[in-house]
Amino acid sequence: MARIVMKFGGTSMAGIERIRGVAARVKREVEAGNEVAVIVSAMAGETDRLVGFCREASALADPREYDVVVASGEQVTSGLLAIALQSAGLKARSWLGWQLPISTSDAHSSARIQDIDTTAVLKAMAGGEVAVVPGFQGLTADNRITTLGRGGSDTSAVALAAALKADRCDIYTDVDGVYTTDPRIVPRARKLDRITYEEMLELASVGAKVLQTRSVELAMKEKVRVQVLSSFSDAPGTMVVDEDEIVEQELIAGVAYNRNEAKVTVVGVPDKPGAVAAIFGPLADASINVDMIVQNIAHASKTTDVTFTVPRTELVRSLDVLAAIKPEIGYAEVLSDDAVAKISVVGVGMKSHAGVAVTMFKALADRGINIQAITTSEIKVSVLIAEEYTELAVRVLHTAYGLDAAA
Amino acid sequence: MARIVMKFGGTSMAGIERIRGVAARVKREVEAGNEVAVIVSAMAGETDRLVGFCREASALADPREYDVVVASGEQVTSGLLAIALQSAGLKARSWLGWQLPISTSDAHSSARIQDIDTTAVLKAMAGGEVAVVPGFQGLTADNRITTLGRGGSDTSAVALAAALKADRCDIYTDVDGVYTTDPRIVPRARKLDRITYEEMLELASVGAKVLQTRSVELAMKEKVRVQVLSSFSDAPGTMVVDEDEIVEQELIAGVAYNRNEAKVTVVGVPDKPGAVAAIFGPLADASINVDMIVQNIAHASKTTDVTFTVPRTELVRSLDVLAAIKPEIGYAEVLSDDAVAKISVVGVGMKSHAGVAVTMFKALADRGINIQAITTSEIKVSVLIAEEYTELAVRVLHTAYGLDAAA
């Protein structure tokens, strides 16, 4: 017997027919002898509808009232799933965020879970009752409803699994697991049986959005074993686990890409202490999220060029910030390019394999793909290339690292 | 300065544009120096949508979970109205049923309000903040959401007004008050400035459904002054008040009709003790709501005929019950007619006016309308007639009692 948390997203909860399908999946786990708690999202489209009402009522809606409105979507599905489970012959009840309670910070609309009181729910589960808990919502110390921000139901599921000391947290989505890369680009992409938290974080943050980043961070911190699987098939999914659990470590877990960045180069920055800080300080003050940063040694002219990337949507604002500080810094000019893509190879195995970067650079050079910038982390190597080469680069690297499925 | 409760129905809350209109009305009361609490219904159609989900999930949905689902409609509008009020420059916040709390019985889906804790809300109102409270919902002693049954928001409003010791409870609807009769039948029907609780109850129960019956009973018991008015016009409405408050008492407040009943006559019932009880006992056991009952003295044959009305939808079931008890009672036959209408004249003034009934019978006889049965109460005389005469009878009586508006 195991204790498991099952989480179902909006697509899985879209309409009573699908909710009945969810109930059938839950029933299978209960009949296998497991104690089950279920975290549910709102029906697909419902949160957007409720957010739309709030925005229409006021461009600056009170986040406390916004939370009262949008939290209702998950309240509805939790009640409906409890009904469907009972109808399938199981014992079940809904436990709303304020009933457990799920205590959060008071940062309305992006609150963080602080504590989950599991006393009552554990007792009910021990009695064979399925606990249905709406995701995305919680309660402040002064008794007001909070929400965790978009995608927060993944975090609710992992936090509940941690609080319940669950053996597993199954996240049901509309994909059947985590792939070595985007199957739309590489038809021979393989579903991974296992992936580490760290790899999952890197793959998520560079574009493979299967789980909300916060939920993976929390799972890593609390050592919650997360499984990503499809609510529309019976195929096994991908387990997201600690590195220790992965016996035969692959060198590279996957190849990710991101076409949402733009490249900025500040040319002719005086090579003196403080010059780089003078560039990035004002960008940080403007809440612009700078990603890759590359600076080479100074030219003979005693100036240097600094290249970095920003989100494409922030490019215009970034250029405004740089123009404003030109007199202070005294650089020559600013160049920008929004037709770039970041390609990353990710894998915990690379910590002990210096050859990973060489394989990458050589594979790209063989196809005539020019590398504009490079950054590395312990488990990731990312390069910036011209956007038009995105698909080619992903395919080439997928093959170069031996990730292609057998034909 | 007064303390008032304002209640807005689903039509008034249907969409953000209308919610903004509601906010404007509330603002006027606040700017007039009043302390205001607002009770809101769900958006028109929303409760039906949510009930539909529950029914689709299970024909026998757990009423506790049903309440979790359907209570969300008012949660949404309370948050949205709070946002709209803030946007209009007022201080406002929502107080959900479980936050006040509004304590109810545990009769889920038809709970009764037992107590409303007004400590926090009174403090907020004293500080100039509008309290927005979702109607229709409450909380059981074991911390679960309840709803009060359809139309329950009127009851929520009156109960909150009583608990707050409010000077007035304004119920905003899509009609602008209580009329002497249905204006669709009598174009010269007049809006009443005042009506007593008792008259309102009789008018509501015979078909003039402006306020939910339970809310009027509660207002009468708690002496809450209720005003019915339109959220789509600025015309003054109808005050529902204690009899003492009505100085110039009209003889008759209004004429009501009801086409939802059917007539049943049991012919040849033996004239002996217990025979009538033997008929109505089994009907009561079958939860069939018998309304008018007429029994004349026995014929020379030592038998009597008993006539009564039942809801039309219960006619077939009623006849089945009577057929089953025929051997026991030994009546001759059962006649039934579902093409009947009940016409009632209502007025607290009639307590001291014996002539009311005579006026009624004469006016109907003058038009050749045959009276099939008669019942009277302290403030009402009702007759049963052929359904085809409904409109004629209502018009004739409206004129006979001098209720027609000046041309």
mmCIF file with all atom_site columns, N, CA, C and O in Angstrom, chain A residues 16 20 46 49 53 56-58 62 65 68-69 72 75-76 82-83 86 93-94 98-99 143-144, chain B residues 16 20 46 49 53 56-58 62 65 68-69 72 75-76 82-83 86 93-94 98-99 143-144:
data_model
loop_
_atom_site.group_PDB
_atom_site.id
_atom_site.type_symbol
_atom_site.label_atom_id
_atom_site.label_alt_id
_atom_site.label_comp_id
_atom_site.label_asym_id
_atom_site.label_entity_id
_atom_site.label_seq_id
_atom_site.pdbx_PDB_ins_code
_atom_site.Cartn_x
_atom_site.Cartn_y
_atom_site.Cartn_z
_atom_site.occupancy
_atom_site.B_iso_or_equiv
_atom_site.pdbx_formal_charge
_atom_site.auth_seq_id
_atom_site.auth_comp_id
_atom_site.auth_asym_id
_atom_site.auth_atom_id
_atom_site.pdbx_PDB_model_num
ATOM 1   N N  . ILE A 1 16  ? -17.932 17.259 -17.435 1.00 0.00 ? 16  ILE A N  1
ATOM 2   C CA . ILE A 1 16  ? -18.269 16.145 -16.549 1.00 0.00 ? 16  ILE A CA 1
ATOM 3   C C  . ILE A 1 16  ? -17.771 14.821 -17.110 1.00 0.00 ? 16  ILE A C  1
ATOM 4   O O  . ILE A 1 16  ? -17.318 13.949 -16.364 1.00 0.00 ? 16  ILE A O  1
ATOM 5   N N  . ARG A 1 20  ? -15.445 12.342 -14.983 1.00 0.00 ? 20  ARG A N  1
ATOM 6   C CA . ARG A 1 20  ? -15.744 10.931 -14.737 1.00 0.00 ? 20  ARG A CA 1
ATOM 7   C C  . ARG A 1 20  ? -14.537 10.059 -15.080 1.00 0.00 ? 20  ARG A C  1
ATOM 8   O O  . ARG A 1 20  ? -14.255 9.065  -14.400 1.00 0.00 ? 20  ARG A O  1
ATOM 9   N N  . GLU A 1 46  ? -11.734 28.227 -17.550 1.00 0.00 ? 46  GLU A N  1
ATOM 10  C CA . GLU A 1 46  ? -12.508 28.869 -16.492 1.00 0.00 ? 46  GLU A CA 1
ATOM 11  C C  . GLU A 1 46  ? -11.699 29.959 -15.788 1.00 0.00 ? 46  GLU A C  1
ATOM 12  O O  . GLU A 1 46  ? -12.209 31.046 -15.505 1.00 0.00 ? 46  GLU A O  1
ATOM 13  N N  . ARG A 1 49  ? -11.658 32.982 -17.818 1.00 0.00 ? 49  ARG A N  1
ATOM 14  C CA . ARG A 1 49  ? -12.945 33.671 -17.769 1.00 0.00 ? 49  ARG A CA 1
ATOM 15  C C  . ARG A 1 49  ? -13.044 34.535 -16.505 1.00 0.00 ? 49  ARG A C  1
ATOM 16  O O  . ARG A 1 49  ? -13.436 35.704 -16.553 1.00 0.00 ? 49  ARG A O  1
ATOM 17  N N  . PHE A 1 53  ? -13.183 38.681 -15.978 1.00 0.00 ? 53  PHE A N  1
ATOM 18  C CA . PHE A 1 53  ? -14.161 39.462 -15.207 1.00 0.00 ? 53  PHE A CA 1
ATOM 19  C C  . PHE A 1 53  ? -13.449 40.493 -14.331 1.00 0.00 ? 53  PHE A C  1
ATOM 20  O O  . PHE A 1 53  ? -13.850 41.659 -14.258 1.00 0.00 ? 53  PHE A O  1
ATOM 21  N N  . GLU A 1 56  ? -11.961 43.287 -16.303 1.00 0.00 ? 56  GLU A N  1
ATOM 22  C CA . GLU A 1 56  ? -13.004 44.157 -16.844 1.00 0.00 ? 56  GLU A CA 1
ATOM 23  C C  . GLU A 1 56  ? -13.562 45.058 -15.743 1.00 0.00 ? 56  GLU A C  1
ATOM 24  O O  . GLU A 1 56  ? -13.908 46.209 -15.979 1.00 0.00 ? 56  GLU A O  1
ATOM 25  N N  . ALA A 1 57  ? -13.638 44.519 -14.523 1.00 0.00 ? 57  ALA A N  1
ATOM 26  C CA . ALA A 1 57  ? -14.179 45.306 -13.405 1.00 0.00 ? 57  ALA A CA 1
ATOM 27  C C  . ALA A 1 57  ? -13.209 46.417 -13.019 1.00 0.00 ? 57  ALA A C  1
ATOM 28  O O  . ALA A 1 57  ? -13.613 47.505 -12.626 1.00 0.00 ? 57  ALA A O  1
ATOM 29  N N  . SER A 1 58  ? -11.921 46.141 -13.120 1.00 0.00 ? 58  SER A N  1
ATOM 30  C CA . SER A 1 58  ? -10.927 47.174 -12.809 1.00 0.00 ? 58  SER A CA 1
ATOM 31  C C  . SER A 1 58  ? -9.565  46.729 -13.315 1.00 0.00 ? 58  SER A C  1
ATOM 32  O O  . SER A 1 58  ? -9.153  45.592 -13.099 1.00 0.00 ? 58  SER A O  1
ATOM 33  N N  . ASP A 1 62  ? -8.205  44.818 -6.769  1.00 0.00 ? 62  ASP A N  1
ATOM 34  C CA . ASP A 1 62  ? -7.685  44.447 -5.445  1.00 0.00 ? 62  ASP A CA 1
ATOM 35  C C  . ASP A 1 62  ? -7.313  42.964 -5.478  1.00 0.00 ? 62  ASP A C  1
ATOM 36  O O  . ASP A 1 62  ? -8.175  42.109 -5.668  1.00 0.00 ? 62  ASP A O  1
ATOM 37  N N  . GLU A 1 65  ? -9.517  40.533 -3.571  1.00 0.00 ? 65  GLU A N  1
ATOM 38  C CA . GLU A 1 65  ? -10.819 40.198 -4.166  1.00 0.00 ? 65  GLU A CA 1
ATOM 39  C C  . GLU A 1 65  ? -10.633 39.369 -5.442  1.00 0.00 ? 65  GLU A C  1
ATOM 40  O O  . GLU A 1 65  ? -11.429 38.477 -5.734  1.00 0.00 ? 65  GLU A O  1
ATOM 41  N N  . VAL A 1 68  ? -10.519 35.927 -4.363  1.00 0.00 ? 68  VAL A N  1
ATOM 42  C CA . VAL A 1 68  ? -11.853 35.397 -4.023  1.00 0.00 ? 68  VAL A CA 1
ATOM 43  C C  . VAL A 1 68  ? -12.547 34.915 -5.296  1.00 0.00 ? 68  VAL A C  1
ATOM 44  O O  . VAL A 1 68  ? -13.166 33.849 -5.318  1.00 0.00 ? 68  VAL A O  1
ATOM 45  N N  . VAL A 1 69  ? -12.393 35.694 -6.360  1.00 0.00 ? 69  VAL A N  1
ATOM 46  C CA . VAL A 1 69  ? -13.072 35.366 -7.620  1.00 0.00 ? 69  VAL A CA 1
ATOM 47  C C  . VAL A 1 69  ? -12.421 34.163 -8.297  1.00 0.00 ? 69  VAL A C  1
ATOM 48  O O  . VAL A 1 69  ? -13.092 33.173 -8.599  1.00 0.00 ? 69  VAL A O  1
ATOM 49  N N  . SER A 1 72  ? -12.553 30.367 -7.147  1.00 0.00 ? 72  SER A N  1
ATOM 50  C CA . SER A 1 72  ? -13.820 29.630 -7.241  1.00 0.00 ? 72  SER A CA 1
ATOM 51  C C  . SER A 1 72  ? -13.764 28.527 -8.300  1.00 0.00 ? 72  SER A C  1
ATOM 52  O O  . SER A 1 72  ? -14.485 27.538 -8.202  1.00 0.00 ? 72  SER A O  1
ATOM 53  N N  . GLN A 1 75  ? -12.723 25.418 -6.679  1.00 0.00 ? 75  GLN A N  1
ATOM 54  C CA . GLN A 1 75  ? -13.764 25.009 -5.721  1.00 0.00 ? 75  GLN A CA 1
ATOM 55  C C  . GLN A 1 75  ? -14.820 24.176 -6.447  1.00 0.00 ? 75  GLN A C  1
ATOM 56  O O  . GLN A 1 75  ? -15.255 23.124 -5.958  1.00 0.00 ? 75  GLN A O  1
ATOM 57  N N  . VAL A 1 76  ? -15.227 24.655 -7.617  1.00 0.00 ? 76  VAL A N  1
ATOM 58  C CA . VAL A 1 76  ? -16.255 23.959 -8.403  1.00 0.00 ? 76  VAL A CA 1
ATOM 59  C C  . VAL A 1 76  ? -15.788 22.561 -8.785  1.00 0.00 ? 76  VAL A C  1
ATOM 60  O O  . VAL A 1 76  ? -16.490 21.567 -8.555  1.00 0.00 ? 76  VAL A O  1
ATOM 61  N N  . ALA A 1 82  ? -15.609 15.161 -6.257  1.00 0.00 ? 82  ALA A N  1
ATOM 62  C CA . ALA A 1 82  ? -16.083 14.396 -5.099  1.00 0.00 ? 82  ALA A CA 1
ATOM 63  C C  . ALA A 1 82  ? -17.401 13.700 -5.428  1.00 0.00 ? 82  ALA A C  1
ATOM 64  O O  . ALA A 1 82  ? -17.608 12.524 -5.095  1.00 0.00 ? 82  ALA A O  1
ATOM 65  N N  . ILE A 1 83  ? -18.287 14.420 -6.118  1.00 0.00 ? 83  ILE A N  1
ATOM 66  C CA . ILE A 1 83  ? -19.566 13.817 -6.525  1.00 0.00 ? 83  ILE A CA 1
ATOM 67  C C  . ILE A 1 83  ? -19.324 12.643 -7.473  1.00 0.00 ? 83  ILE A C  1
ATOM 68  O O  . ILE A 1 83  ? -19.896 11.557 -7.316  1.00 0.00 ? 83  ILE A O  1
ATOM 69  N N  . GLN A 1 86  ? -17.965 9.614  -5.620  1.00 0.00 ? 86  GLN A N  1
ATOM 70  C CA . GLN A 1 86  ? -19.031 8.931  -4.882  1.00 0.00 ? 86  GLN A CA 1
ATOM 71  C C  . GLN A 1 86  ? -19.901 8.123  -5.836  1.00 0.00 ? 86  GLN A C  1
ATOM 72  O O  . GLN A 1 86  ? -20.296 7.000  -5.554  1.00 0.00 ? 86  GLN A O  1
ATOM 73  N N  . ARG A 1 93  ? -14.518 13.282 -0.234  1.00 0.00 ? 93  ARG A N  1
ATOM 74  C CA . ARG A 1 93  ? -15.031 14.619 0.068   1.00 0.00 ? 93  ARG A CA 1
ATOM 75  C C  . ARG A 1 93  ? -14.016 15.671 -0.355  1.00 0.00 ? 93  ARG A C  1
ATOM 76  O O  . ARG A 1 93  ? -12.819 15.408 -0.474  1.00 0.00 ? 93  ARG A O  1
ATOM 77  N N  . SER A 1 94  ? -14.530 16.876 -0.591  1.00 0.00 ? 94  SER A N  1
ATOM 78  C CA . SER A 1 94  ? -13.667 17.999 -0.949  1.00 0.00 ? 94  SER A CA 1
ATOM 79  C C  . SER A 1 94  ? -13.182 18.679 0.324   1.00 0.00 ? 94  SER A C  1
ATOM 80  O O  . SER A 1 94  ? -13.896 18.758 1.323   1.00 0.00 ? 94  SER A O  1
ATOM 81  N N  . TRP A 1 98  ? -9.312  26.752 2.690   1.00 0.00 ? 98  TRP A N  1
ATOM 82  C CA . TRP A 1 98  ? -9.546  27.309 4.030   1.00 0.00 ? 98  TRP A CA 1
ATOM 83  C C  . TRP A 1 98  ? -10.031 26.253 5.008   1.00 0.00 ? 98  TRP A C  1
ATOM 84  O O  . TRP A 1 98  ? -10.045 26.498 6.217   1.00 0.00 ? 98  TRP A O  1
ATOM 85  N N  . GLN A 1 99  ? -10.416 25.098 4.495   1.00 0.00 ? 99  GLN A N  1
ATOM 86  C CA . GLN A 1 99  ? -10.899 24.062 5.406   1.00 0.00 ? 99  GLN A CA 1
ATOM 87  C C  . GLN A 1 99  ? -9.763  23.230 5.993   1.00 0.00 ? 99  GLN A C  1
ATOM 88  O O  . GLN A 1 99  ? -9.848  22.806 7.139   1.00 0.00 ? 99  GLN A O  1
ATOM 89  N N  . ASN A 1 143 ? -7.296  34.999 7.534   1.00 0.00 ? 143 ASN A N  1
ATOM 90  C CA . ASN A 1 143 ? -8.511  34.317 7.098   1.00 0.00 ? 143 ASN A CA 1
ATOM 91  C C  . ASN A 1 143 ? -9.038  34.745 5.731   1.00 0.00 ? 143 ASN A C  1
ATOM 92  O O  . ASN A 1 143 ? -10.234 34.702 5.480   1.00 0.00 ? 143 ASN A O  1
ATOM 93  N N  . ARG A 1 144 ? -8.133  35.159 4.842   1.00 0.00 ? 144 ARG A N  1
ATOM 94  C CA . ARG A 1 144 ? -8.596  35.516 3.505   1.00 0.00 ? 144 ARG A CA 1
ATOM 95  C C  . ARG A 1 144 ? -8.020  34.539 2.477   1.00 0.00 ? 144 ARG A C  1
ATOM 96  O O  . ARG A 1 144 ? -6.937  33.997 2.638   1.00 0.00 ? 144 ARG A O  1
ATOM 97  N N  . ILE B 1 16  ? -20.252 42.538 -16.018 1.00 0.00 ? 16  ILE B N  1
ATOM 98  C CA . ILE B 1 16  ? -19.523 43.604 -15.328 1.00 0.00 ? 16  ILE B CA 1
ATOM 99  C C  . ILE B 1 16  ? -20.207 44.968 -15.500 1.00 0.00 ? 16  ILE B C  1
ATOM 100 O O  . ILE B 1 16  ? -20.226 45.784 -14.579 1.00 0.00 ? 16  ILE B O  1
ATOM 101 N N  . ARG B 1 20  ? -21.198 47.269 -12.367 1.00 0.00 ? 20  ARG B N  1
ATOM 102 C CA . ARG B 1 20  ? -20.795 48.667 -12.206 1.00 0.00 ? 20  ARG B CA 1
ATOM 103 C C  . ARG B 1 20  ? -22.009 49.542 -11.881 1.00 0.00 ? 20  ARG B C  1
ATOM 104 O O  . ARG B 1 20  ? -21.912 50.479 -11.087 1.00 0.00 ? 20  ARG B O  1
ATOM 105 N N  . GLU B 1 46  ? -25.944 31.503 -13.851 1.00 0.00 ? 46  GLU B N  1
ATOM 106 C CA . GLU B 1 46  ? -24.766 30.812 -13.330 1.00 0.00 ? 46  GLU B CA 1
ATOM 107 C C  . GLU B 1 46  ? -25.157 29.659 -12.392 1.00 0.00 ? 46  GLU B C  1
ATOM 108 O O  . GLU B 1 46  ? -24.597 28.566 -12.467 1.00 0.00 ? 46  GLU B O  1
ATOM 109 N N  . ARG B 1 49  ? -26.211 26.787 -14.346 1.00 0.00 ? 49  ARG B N  1
ATOM 110 C CA . ARG B 1 49  ? -25.063 26.117 -14.965 1.00 0.00 ? 49  ARG B CA 1
ATOM 111 C C  . ARG B 1 49  ? -24.400 25.173 -13.961 1.00 0.00 ? 49  ARG B C  1
ATOM 112 O O  . ARG B 1 49  ? -24.103 24.014 -14.265 1.00 0.00 ? 49  ARG B O  1
ATOM 113 N N  . PHE B 1 53  ? -24.086 21.005 -13.804 1.00 0.00 ? 53  PHE B N  1
ATOM 114 C CA . PHE B 1 53  ? -22.864 20.198 -13.640 1.00 0.00 ? 53  PHE B CA 1
ATOM 115 C C  . PHE B 1 53  ? -23.095 19.099 -12.593 1.00 0.00 ? 53  PHE B C  1
ATOM 116 O O  . PHE B 1 53  ? -22.746 17.937 -12.799 1.00 0.00 ? 53  PHE B O  1
ATOM 117 N N  . GLU B 1 56  ? -25.372 16.422 -13.789 1.00 0.00 ? 56  GLU B N  1
ATOM 118 C CA . GLU B 1 56  ? -24.723 15.608 -14.819 1.00 0.00 ? 56  GLU B CA 1
ATOM 119 C C  . GLU B 1 56  ? -23.720 14.639 -14.173 1.00 0.00 ? 56  GLU B C  1
ATOM 120 O O  . GLU B 1 56  ? -23.556 13.507 -14.622 1.00 0.00 ? 56  GLU B O  1
ATOM 121 N N  . ALA B 1 57  ? -23.077 15.112 -13.089 1.00 0.00 ? 57  ALA B N  1
ATOM 122 C CA . ALA B 1 57  ? -22.083 14.263 -12.420 1.00 0.00 ? 57  ALA B CA 1
ATOM 123 C C  . ALA B 1 57  ? -22.767 13.115 -11.691 1.00 0.00 ? 57  ALA B C  1
ATOM 124 O O  . ALA B 1 57  ? -22.245 12.005 -11.622 1.00 0.00 ? 57  ALA B O  1
ATOM 125 N N  . SER B 1 58  ? -23.953 13.358 -11.141 1.00 0.00 ? 58  SER B N  1
ATOM 126 C CA . SER B 1 58  ? -24.691 12.298 -10.472 1.00 0.00 ? 58  SER B CA 1
ATOM 127 C C  . SER B 1 58  ? -26.129 12.741 -10.241 1.00 0.00 ? 58  SER B C  1
ATOM 128 O O  . SER B 1 58  ? -26.378 13.859 -9.787  1.00 0.00 ? 58  SER B O  1
ATOM 129 N N  . ASP B 1 62  ? -24.159 14.244 -3.731  1.00 0.00 ? 62  ASP B N  1
ATOM 130 C CA . ASP B 1 62  ? -24.002 14.520 -2.305  1.00 0.00 ? 62  ASP B CA 1
ATOM 131 C C  . ASP B 1 62  ? -24.326 15.994 -2.052  1.00 0.00 ? 62  ASP B C  1
ATOM 132 O O  . ASP B 1 62  ? -23.652 16.876 -2.585  1.00 0.00 ? 62  ASP B O  1
ATOM 133 N N  . GLU B 1 65  ? -21.433 18.339 -1.289  1.00 0.00 ? 65  GLU B N  1
ATOM 134 C CA . GLU B 1 65  ? -20.568 18.723 -2.405  1.00 0.00 ? 65  GLU B CA 1
ATOM 135 C C  . GLU B 1 65  ? -21.318 19.623 -3.384  1.00 0.00 ? 65  GLU B C  1
ATOM 136 O O  . GLU B 1 65  ? -20.744 20.545 -3.968  1.00 0.00 ? 65  GLU B O  1
ATOM 137 N N  . VAL B 1 68  ? -20.860 23.003 -2.167  1.00 0.00 ? 68  VAL B N  1
ATOM 138 C CA . VAL B 1 68  ? -19.517 23.525 -2.470  1.00 0.00 ? 68  VAL B CA 1
ATOM 139 C C  . VAL B 1 68  ? -19.508 24.102 -3.884  1.00 0.00 ? 68  VAL B C  1
ATOM 140 O O  . VAL B 1 68  ? -18.959 25.178 -4.134  1.00 0.00 ? 68  VAL B O  1
ATOM 141 N N  . VAL B 1 69  ? -20.155 23.387 -4.801  1.00 0.00 ? 69  VAL B N  1
ATOM 142 C CA . VAL B 1 69  ? -20.151 23.801 -6.208  1.00 0.00 ? 69  VAL B CA 1
ATOM 143 C C  . VAL B 1 69  ? -21.024 25.038 -6.417  1.00 0.00 ? 69  VAL B C  1
ATOM 144 O O  . VAL B 1 69  ? -20.557 26.054 -6.938  1.00 0.00 ? 69  VAL B O  1
ATOM 145 N N  . SER B 1 72  ? -20.304 28.752 -5.234  1.00 0.00 ? 72  SER B N  1
ATOM 146 C CA . SER B 1 72  ? -19.230 29.520 -5.873  1.00 0.00 ? 72  SER B CA 1
ATOM 147 C C  . SER B 1 72  ? -19.764 30.677 -6.709  1.00 0.00 ? 72  SER B C  1
ATOM 148 O O  . SER B 1 72  ? -19.063 31.668 -6.904  1.00 0.00 ? 72  SER B O  1
ATOM 149 N N  . GLN B 1 75  ? -19.854 33.663 -4.594  1.00 0.00 ? 75  GLN B N  1
ATOM 150 C CA . GLN B 1 75  ? -18.482 34.030 -4.222  1.00 0.00 ? 75  GLN B CA 1
ATOM 151 C C  . GLN B 1 75  ? -17.875 34.914 -5.315  1.00 0.00 ? 75  GLN B C  1
ATOM 152 O O  . GLN B 1 75  ? -17.256 35.943 -5.026  1.00 0.00 ? 75  GLN B O  1
ATOM 153 N N  . VAL B 1 76  ? -18.097 34.520 -6.568  1.00 0.00 ? 76  VAL B N  1
ATOM 154 C CA . VAL B 1 76  ? -17.552 35.280 -7.704  1.00 0.00 ? 76  VAL B CA 1
ATOM 155 C C  . VAL B 1 76  ? -18.116 36.701 -7.729  1.00 0.00 ? 76  VAL B C  1
ATOM 156 O O  . VAL B 1 76  ? -17.371 37.679 -7.807  1.00 0.00 ? 76  VAL B O  1
ATOM 157 N N  . ALA B 1 82  ? -16.952 43.919 -4.966  1.00 0.00 ? 82  ALA B N  1
ATOM 158 C CA . ALA B 1 82  ? -15.972 44.617 -4.127  1.00 0.00 ? 82  ALA B CA 1
ATOM 159 C C  . ALA B 1 82  ? -14.956 45.355 -5.008  1.00 0.00 ? 82  ALA B C  1
ATOM 160 O O  . ALA B 1 82  ? -14.601 46.504 -4.738  1.00 0.00 ? 82  ALA B O  1
ATOM 161 N N  . ILE B 1 83  ? -14.515 44.687 -6.078  1.00 0.00 ? 83  ILE B N  1
ATOM 162 C CA . ILE B 1 83  ? -13.570 45.331 -7.009  1.00 0.00 ? 83  ILE B CA 1
ATOM 163 C C  . ILE B 1 83  ? -14.224 46.559 -7.658  1.00 0.00 ? 83  ILE B C  1
ATOM 164 O O  . ILE B 1 83  ? -13.615 47.632 -7.733  1.00 0.00 ? 83  ILE B O  1
ATOM 165 N N  . GLN B 1 86  ? -14.488 49.473 -5.188  1.00 0.00 ? 86  GLN B N  1
ATOM 166 C CA . GLN B 1 86  ? -13.188 50.114 -4.999  1.00 0.00 ? 86  GLN B CA 1
ATOM 167 C C  . GLN B 1 86  ? -12.853 50.985 -6.205  1.00 0.00 ? 86  GLN B C  1
ATOM 168 O O  . GLN B 1 86  ? -12.344 52.098 -6.070  1.00 0.00 ? 86  GLN B O  1
ATOM 169 N N  . ARG B 1 93  ? -15.023 45.417 0.949   1.00 0.00 ? 93  ARG B N  1
ATOM 170 C CA . ARG B 1 93  ? -14.453 44.074 0.884   1.00 0.00 ? 93  ARG B CA 1
ATOM 171 C C  . ARG B 1 93  ? -15.562 43.031 0.939   1.00 0.00 ? 93  ARG B C  1
ATOM 172 O O  . ARG B 1 93  ? -16.668 43.281 1.418   1.00 0.00 ? 93  ARG B O  1
ATOM 173 N N  . SER B 1 94  ? -15.246 41.853 0.411   1.00 0.00 ? 94  SER B N  1
ATOM 174 C CA . SER B 1 94  ? -16.187 40.738 0.443   1.00 0.00 ? 94  SER B CA 1
ATOM 175 C C  . SER B 1 94  ? -16.015 39.970 1.753   1.00 0.00 ? 94  SER B C  1
ATOM 176 O O  . SER B 1 94  ? -14.914 39.846 2.283   1.00 0.00 ? 94  SER B O  1
ATOM 177 N N  . TRP B 1 98  ? -18.431 31.710 5.182   1.00 0.00 ? 98  TRP B N  1
ATOM 178 C CA . TRP B 1 98  ? -17.600 31.067 6.201   1.00 0.00 ? 98  TRP B CA 1
ATOM 179 C C  . TRP B 1 98  ? -16.692 32.070 6.899   1.00 0.00 ? 98  TRP B C  1
ATOM 180 O O  . TRP B 1 98  ? -16.106 31.745 7.936   1.00 0.00 ? 98  TRP B O  1
ATOM 181 N N  . GLN B 1 99  ? -16.571 33.264 6.345   1.00 0.00 ? 99  GLN B N  1
ATOM 182 C CA . GLN B 1 99  ? -15.698 34.252 6.972   1.00 0.00 ? 99  GLN B CA 1
ATOM 183 C C  . GLN B 1 99  ? -16.408 35.024 8.078   1.00 0.00 ? 99  GLN B C  1
ATOM 184 O O  . GLN B 1 99  ? -15.782 35.398 9.069   1.00 0.00 ? 99  GLN B O  1
ATOM 185 N N  . ASN B 1 143 ? -18.036 23.118 9.870   1.00 0.00 ? 143 ASN B N  1
ATOM 186 C CA . ASN B 1 143 ? -17.160 23.856 8.947   1.00 0.00 ? 143 ASN B CA 1
ATOM 187 C C  . ASN B 1 143 ? -17.365 23.517 7.473   1.00 0.00 ? 143 ASN B C  1
ATOM 188 O O  . ASN B 1 143 ? -16.436 23.625 6.687   1.00 0.00 ? 143 ASN B O  1
ATOM 189 N N  . ARG B 1 144 ? -18.575 23.157 7.094   1.00 0.00 ? 144 ARG B N  1
ATOM 190 C CA . ARG B 1 144 ? -18.812 22.886 5.681   1.00 0.00 ? 144 ARG B CA 1
ATOM 191 C C  . ARG B 1 144 ? -19.784 23.900 5.109   1.00 0.00 ? 144 ARG B C  1
ATOM 192 O O  . ARG B 1 144 ? -20.671 24.415 5.805   1.00 0.00 ? 144 ARG B O  1
#
